[in-house]
Amino acid sequence: MLLLVVLALFASLMQSTVLGIAGSMGPKVSAAVMFGLGMSGIMAFFLSLILHLMLNSGNDSSSGAMLEAAALFAFSVAYTAFSTWVYHYCFSCRIQEVVDILATLEAERSSPMLERARALRSSSRRLQADEILHVAHVSQCSNFGTVMRQMWPQAFNVWLIFVVTMTVFPGVMHKWAPDRALFLQLLTGCFQVFDVCGRYLADACGSHLPSVGLWALTIIRLMFIPAFFLGQWHPESCPIWGSDTGRMLLVALLALTNGFVASCGMMSGPSKCEMQLREVAGITMGGMMVIGIFSGTLLALLTEFVTEADAV
């Protein structure tokens, strides 16, 4: 369990950093990063499904699960190594352009501190180490406050989107048919596929959607919470959450809106900020995404605890 927590922590740090750099380069790059994150989920699903079908014939389910986890981990290591080679190859082909981009990012990142430092030097005072740290701390806090004032609606949208999604997926969905493992895996794959479709739609037409439209879609998505819980508690009341076709459609809509609205918010948020603050804005949006996932997971655990307590 501790190892899973550590892996999740480092994964969230990596995602926030990548989204921060992408946010400073423009909405198109942010959309590409979000699309890539969705594609990684599809790859993991298909690999997991293949391994499940291959190992399902065995009698020992625990050993099969261990082999599946080991194979997924080995694939992740190999994929990361291959990505590093591709990253190096692409950089070496466009080295001058990359150097210019990195120089611009570094100048934007350090310019507030340098300006403050020059102003202090001009007053004929020698900066001490604690003063430099204080300047950096004040600059970072000021940048964060400015970023949140400029893009807080989209930051709230991204947070609420993932709260809704993680409240019902995958926990509540797995309670629909706990004895049908293959059907649940197909539902998970349906989510991964339509989540990527939503992210692709955001790249294609997200720039034409106004902020009010994103607000409306984010609020409407709250209706997925009672729909998913009704599928768990009263599946016979409606074919939408009681039949296999309706449940597949419900998961597809949840995933499509998750990918579309989240990607639109991730693109729109940093673009609302000044150019020199967009990297901070991208990191902040990545942080709001992680906080939303964490909040939704806690809410899912709370609802599960309340449901089990009522059943007892």
Coordinates of C-alpha atoms in Angstrom, one line a residue:
M1 CA 0.0 0.0 0.0
L2 CA 2.8 2.4 0.9
L3 CA 4.5 1.7 -2.5
L4 CA 1.3 2.5 -4.3
V5 CA 1.0 5.8 -2.4
V6 CA 4.6 6.7 -3.4
L7 CA 4.0 5.9 -7.0
A8 CA 0.8 7.9 -7.1
L9 CA 2.6 10.9 -5.5
F10 CA 5.4 10.9 -8.0
A11 CA 3.0 10.4 -10.9
S12 CA 1.0 13.5 -9.8
L13 CA 4.2 15.5 -9.5
M14 CA 5.2 14.5 -13.0
Q15 CA 1.8 15.3 -14.4
S16 CA 1.7 18.7 -12.8
T17 CA 5.2 19.6 -14.1
V18 CA 4.3 18.5 -17.6
L19 CA 1.0 20.4 -17.6
G20 CA 2.9 23.5 -16.3
I21 CA 5.3 23.5 -19.1
A22 CA 2.5 22.8 -21.6
G23 CA 0.5 25.6 -20.2
S24 CA 3.3 28.1 -20.9
M25 CA 3.4 27.0 -24.6
G26 CA -0.2 27.5 -25.4
P27 CA -3.6 25.7 -25.5
K28 CA -2.7 23.4 -28.3
V29 CA 0.2 21.9 -26.3
S30 CA -2.0 21.5 -23.3
A31 CA -4.6 19.7 -25.4
A32 CA -1.9 17.4 -26.8
V33 CA -0.7 16.5 -23.2
M34 CA -4.3 15.8 -22.1
F35 CA -4.8 13.6 -25.2
G36 CA -1.6 11.7 -24.4
L37 CA -2.7 11.1 -20.9
G38 CA -6.0 9.7 -22.2
M39 CA -4.2 7.4 -24.7
S40 CA -2.0 6.0 -21.9
G41 CA -5.3 4.9 -20.2
I42 CA -6.4 3.1 -23.4
M43 CA -3.0 1.3 -23.7
A44 CA -3.2 0.2 -20.1
F45 CA -6.8 -1.1 -20.6
F46 CA -6.1 -3.2 -23.7
L47 CA -2.9 -4.6 -22.1
S48 CA -4.8 -5.4 -18.9
L49 CA -7.7 -7.0 -20.9
I50 CA -5.3 -9.2 -22.9
L51 CA -3.5 -10.3 -19.7
H52 CA -6.8 -11.0 -18.0
L53 CA -8.0 -13.2 -20.9
M54 CA -4.6 -15.1 -21.0
L55 CA -4.4 -15.7 -17.3
N56 CA -8.1 -16.3 -16.7
S57 CA -7.8 -20.0 -17.4
G58 CA -5.6 -20.5 -14.3
N59 CA -7.1 -21.7 -11.1
D60 CA -5.1 -19.5 -8.7
S61 CA -6.5 -16.0 -9.1
S62 CA -4.0 -14.5 -6.7
S63 CA -1.0 -15.7 -8.7
G64 CA -2.7 -14.5 -11.9
A65 CA -3.2 -11.1 -10.4
M66 CA 0.5 -10.9 -9.4
L67 CA 1.6 -11.9 -12.9
E68 CA -0.7 -9.3 -14.4
A69 CA 0.7 -6.6 -12.1
A70 CA 4.2 -7.6 -12.9
A71 CA 3.6 -7.6 -16.6
L72 CA 2.0 -4.1 -16.4
F73 CA 4.9 -2.8 -14.4
A74 CA 7.4 -4.2 -16.9
F75 CA 5.5 -2.7 -19.8
S76 CA 5.5 0.7 -18.0
V77 CA 9.3 0.5 -17.5
A78 CA 9.9 -0.4 -21.2
Y79 CA 7.5 2.3 -22.4
T80 CA 9.2 4.9 -20.3
A81 CA 12.6 3.9 -21.6
F82 CA 11.3 4.0 -25.2
S83 CA 9.7 7.5 -24.5
T84 CA 13.0 8.8 -23.3
W85 CA 14.7 7.7 -26.5
V86 CA 12.0 9.3 -28.6
Y87 CA 12.2 12.5 -26.5
H88 CA 16.0 12.6 -27.0
Y89 CA 15.6 12.0 -30.8
C90 CA 13.0 14.7 -31.2
F91 CA 15.1 17.2 -29.3
S92 CA 18.3 16.4 -31.3
C93 CA 16.4 17.0 -34.5
R94 CA 15.2 20.4 -33.4
I95 CA 17.9 21.3 -31.0
Q96 CA 18.1 25.0 -31.9
E97 CA 14.4 25.5 -31.6
V98 CA 14.3 23.7 -28.3
V99 CA 17.2 25.8 -26.9
D100 CA 15.3 28.9 -27.8
I101 CA 12.1 27.7 -26.2
L102 CA 13.9 26.6 -23.0
A103 CA 15.8 29.9 -22.9
T104 CA 12.5 31.8 -23.2
L105 CA 10.9 29.7 -20.4
E106 CA 13.9 30.2 -18.1
A107 CA 13.8 34.0 -18.7
E108 CA 10.1 34.1 -18.0
R109 CA 10.5 32.0 -14.8
S110 CA 13.3 34.0 -13.3
S111 CA 12.5 37.5 -14.5
P112 CA 10.3 38.6 -11.4
M113 CA 13.0 37.6 -9.0
L114 CA 15.8 39.2 -11.1
E115 CA 13.9 42.5 -11.3
R116 CA 13.4 42.5 -7.6
A117 CA 17.0 41.6 -7.0
R118 CA 18.3 44.5 -9.2
A119 CA 16.0 46.9 -7.4
L120 CA 17.5 45.9 -4.1
R121 CA 21.0 46.1 -5.4
S122 CA 20.5 49.6 -6.7
S123 CA 19.7 50.7 -3.1
S124 CA 23.4 49.9 -2.3
R125 CA 22.5 47.1 0.1
R126 CA 24.1 43.7 -0.1
L127 CA 21.6 40.9 -0.3
Q128 CA 22.0 38.2 2.3
A129 CA 20.9 34.6 1.7
D130 CA 17.8 34.9 3.8
E131 CA 16.7 38.0 1.9
I132 CA 17.1 36.2 -1.4
L133 CA 14.9 33.4 -0.1
H134 CA 12.4 35.9 1.1
V135 CA 12.2 37.6 -2.3
A136 CA 11.7 34.2 -4.0
H137 CA 9.0 33.2 -1.5
V138 CA 7.1 36.6 -1.9
S139 CA 7.4 36.3 -5.7
Q140 CA 6.0 32.8 -5.8
C141 CA 3.1 33.6 -3.5
S142 CA 2.3 36.7 -5.5
N143 CA 2.4 34.8 -8.8
F144 CA 0.1 32.1 -7.4
G145 CA -2.4 34.7 -6.1
T146 CA -2.4 36.5 -9.4
V147 CA -2.9 33.3 -11.3
M148 CA -5.8 32.2 -9.2
R149 CA -7.5 35.6 -9.5
Q150 CA -7.2 35.4 -13.3
M151 CA -8.4 31.8 -13.9
W152 CA -10.2 30.6 -10.8
P153 CA -13.4 29.7 -12.7
Q154 CA -11.6 27.2 -14.9
A155 CA -9.6 25.9 -11.9
F156 CA -12.9 25.3 -10.1
N157 CA -14.3 23.6 -13.2
V158 CA -11.4 21.2 -13.4
W159 CA -11.6 20.4 -9.7
L160 CA -15.4 19.7 -9.8
I161 CA -15.1 17.6 -13.0
F162 CA -12.8 15.1 -11.4
V163 CA -14.7 15.2 -8.1
V164 CA -17.8 14.0 -9.9
T165 CA -15.9 11.4 -12.0
M166 CA -14.0 9.9 -9.2
T167 CA -17.0 9.8 -6.9
V168 CA -18.7 7.2 -9.1
F169 CA -15.9 5.8 -11.2
P170 CA -14.7 3.1 -10.8
G171 CA -16.1 2.4 -7.3
V172 CA -19.8 2.7 -7.8
M173 CA -19.6 1.2 -11.3
H174 CA -18.0 -1.9 -9.9
K175 CA -21.0 -2.4 -7.6
W176 CA -23.3 -2.7 -10.5
A177 CA -22.3 -6.3 -11.3
P178 CA -19.6 -7.5 -8.9
D179 CA -19.8 -11.1 -10.2
R180 CA -19.2 -10.2 -13.9
A181 CA -15.6 -9.3 -14.1
L182 CA -15.3 -9.2 -17.9
F183 CA -18.4 -6.8 -18.2
L184 CA -16.8 -4.5 -15.6
Q185 CA -13.6 -4.5 -17.5
L186 CA -15.4 -3.7 -20.7
L187 CA -17.1 -0.8 -18.9
T188 CA -13.6 0.5 -17.8
G189 CA -12.4 0.2 -21.4
C190 CA -15.5 2.1 -22.6
F191 CA -14.6 4.9 -20.2
Q192 CA -11.0 5.0 -21.4
V193 CA -12.0 5.1 -25.1
F194 CA -14.6 7.8 -24.8
D195 CA -12.5 9.9 -22.5
V196 CA -9.9 10.0 -25.3
C197 CA -12.6 10.9 -27.7
G198 CA -13.7 13.8 -25.5
R199 CA -10.1 15.1 -25.3
Y200 CA -9.8 14.9 -29.1
L201 CA -13.0 16.9 -29.5
A202 CA -11.7 19.5 -27.1
D203 CA -8.6 20.0 -29.2
A204 CA -10.8 20.3 -32.3
C205 CA -13.6 22.6 -31.1
G206 CA -12.9 23.5 -27.5
S207 CA -11.7 27.0 -28.4
H208 CA -15.1 27.9 -29.7
L209 CA -16.9 27.1 -26.4
P210 CA -17.3 30.1 -24.1
S211 CA -16.6 30.0 -20.4
V212 CA -20.3 30.0 -19.6
G213 CA -20.7 26.8 -21.6
L214 CA -18.0 25.1 -19.6
W215 CA -19.7 26.2 -16.4
A216 CA -23.0 24.8 -17.6
L217 CA -21.5 21.4 -18.7
T218 CA -19.6 21.1 -15.4
I219 CA -22.8 21.7 -13.3
I220 CA -24.9 19.4 -15.5
R221 CA -22.4 16.6 -14.9
L222 CA -23.5 16.5 -11.3
M223 CA -26.5 14.5 -12.5
F224 CA -24.2 11.5 -13.1
I225 CA -23.8 11.0 -9.3
P226 CA -27.5 10.1 -8.6
A227 CA -27.7 8.2 -11.8
F228 CA -24.8 5.9 -10.9
F229 CA -26.0 5.4 -7.4
L230 CA -29.5 4.5 -8.6
G231 CA -27.8 1.9 -10.8
Q232 CA -26.4 0.4 -7.6
W233 CA -29.4 0.7 -5.3
H234 CA -32.4 0.5 -7.6
P235 CA -31.4 -0.9 -11.0
E236 CA -34.9 -2.1 -11.8
S237 CA -36.3 1.4 -11.7
C238 CA -35.0 2.5 -15.1
P239 CA -33.4 0.7 -18.1
I240 CA -30.8 3.6 -18.4
W241 CA -29.0 2.4 -15.3
G242 CA -30.5 -1.1 -15.0
S243 CA -29.6 -2.6 -18.4
D244 CA -26.2 -3.4 -19.8
T245 CA -26.8 -1.2 -22.8
G246 CA -27.9 1.7 -20.7
R247 CA -25.0 1.3 -18.3
M248 CA -22.6 1.3 -21.2
L249 CA -24.2 4.5 -22.6
L250 CA -24.0 6.1 -19.1
V251 CA -20.3 5.3 -18.7
A252 CA -19.6 6.6 -22.3
L253 CA -21.4 9.9 -21.5
L254 CA -19.5 10.3 -18.2
A255 CA -16.2 9.7 -20.0
L256 CA -16.9 11.8 -23.0
T257 CA -17.9 14.8 -20.9
N258 CA -14.9 14.2 -18.5
G259 CA -12.4 14.3 -21.3
F260 CA -14.0 17.2 -23.2
V261 CA -14.7 19.6 -20.3
A262 CA -11.5 18.8 -18.4
S263 CA -9.4 19.4 -21.5
C264 CA -11.2 22.6 -22.3
G265 CA -10.6 23.8 -18.8
M266 CA -7.0 22.9 -18.9
M267 CA -6.6 24.8 -22.2
S268 CA -8.6 27.8 -21.2
G269 CA -7.2 28.4 -17.7
P270 CA -3.6 29.2 -18.6
S271 CA -4.6 31.2 -21.6
K272 CA -6.5 33.6 -19.3
C273 CA -3.2 34.6 -17.6
E274 CA -0.3 36.8 -18.6
M275 CA 2.4 35.2 -20.7
Q276 CA 5.0 35.1 -17.9
L277 CA 2.5 33.5 -15.5
R278 CA 1.3 30.7 -17.8
E279 CA 3.8 28.1 -16.5
V280 CA 2.6 28.7 -13.0
A281 CA -1.0 28.6 -14.2
G282 CA -0.4 25.2 -15.9
I283 CA 1.2 23.7 -12.7
T284 CA -1.8 25.1 -10.7
M285 CA -4.3 23.5 -13.1
G286 CA -2.5 20.2 -12.8
G287 CA -2.6 20.6 -9.0
M288 CA -6.3 21.3 -9.1
M289 CA -6.8 18.1 -11.2
V290 CA -4.9 16.0 -8.7
I291 CA -6.9 17.6 -5.8
G292 CA -10.1 16.9 -7.6
I293 CA -9.2 13.3 -8.1
F294 CA -8.2 13.0 -4.4
S295 CA -11.4 14.8 -3.2
G296 CA -13.6 12.5 -5.4
T297 CA -11.8 9.4 -4.1
L298 CA -12.4 10.5 -0.5
L299 CA -16.1 11.2 -1.3
A300 CA -16.4 7.8 -2.9
L301 CA -15.0 6.1 0.3
L302 CA -17.4 8.2 2.4
T303 CA -20.5 7.2 0.4
E304 CA -19.4 3.6 0.5
F305 CA -19.0 3.7 4.2
V306 CA -22.4 5.3 4.7
T307 CA -24.0 2.8 2.3
E308 CA -22.5 -0.2 4.2
A309 CA -23.5 1.2 7.5
D310 CA -27.2 1.6 6.4
A311 CA -27.1 -1.9 5.1
V312 CA -26.1 -3.3 8.4

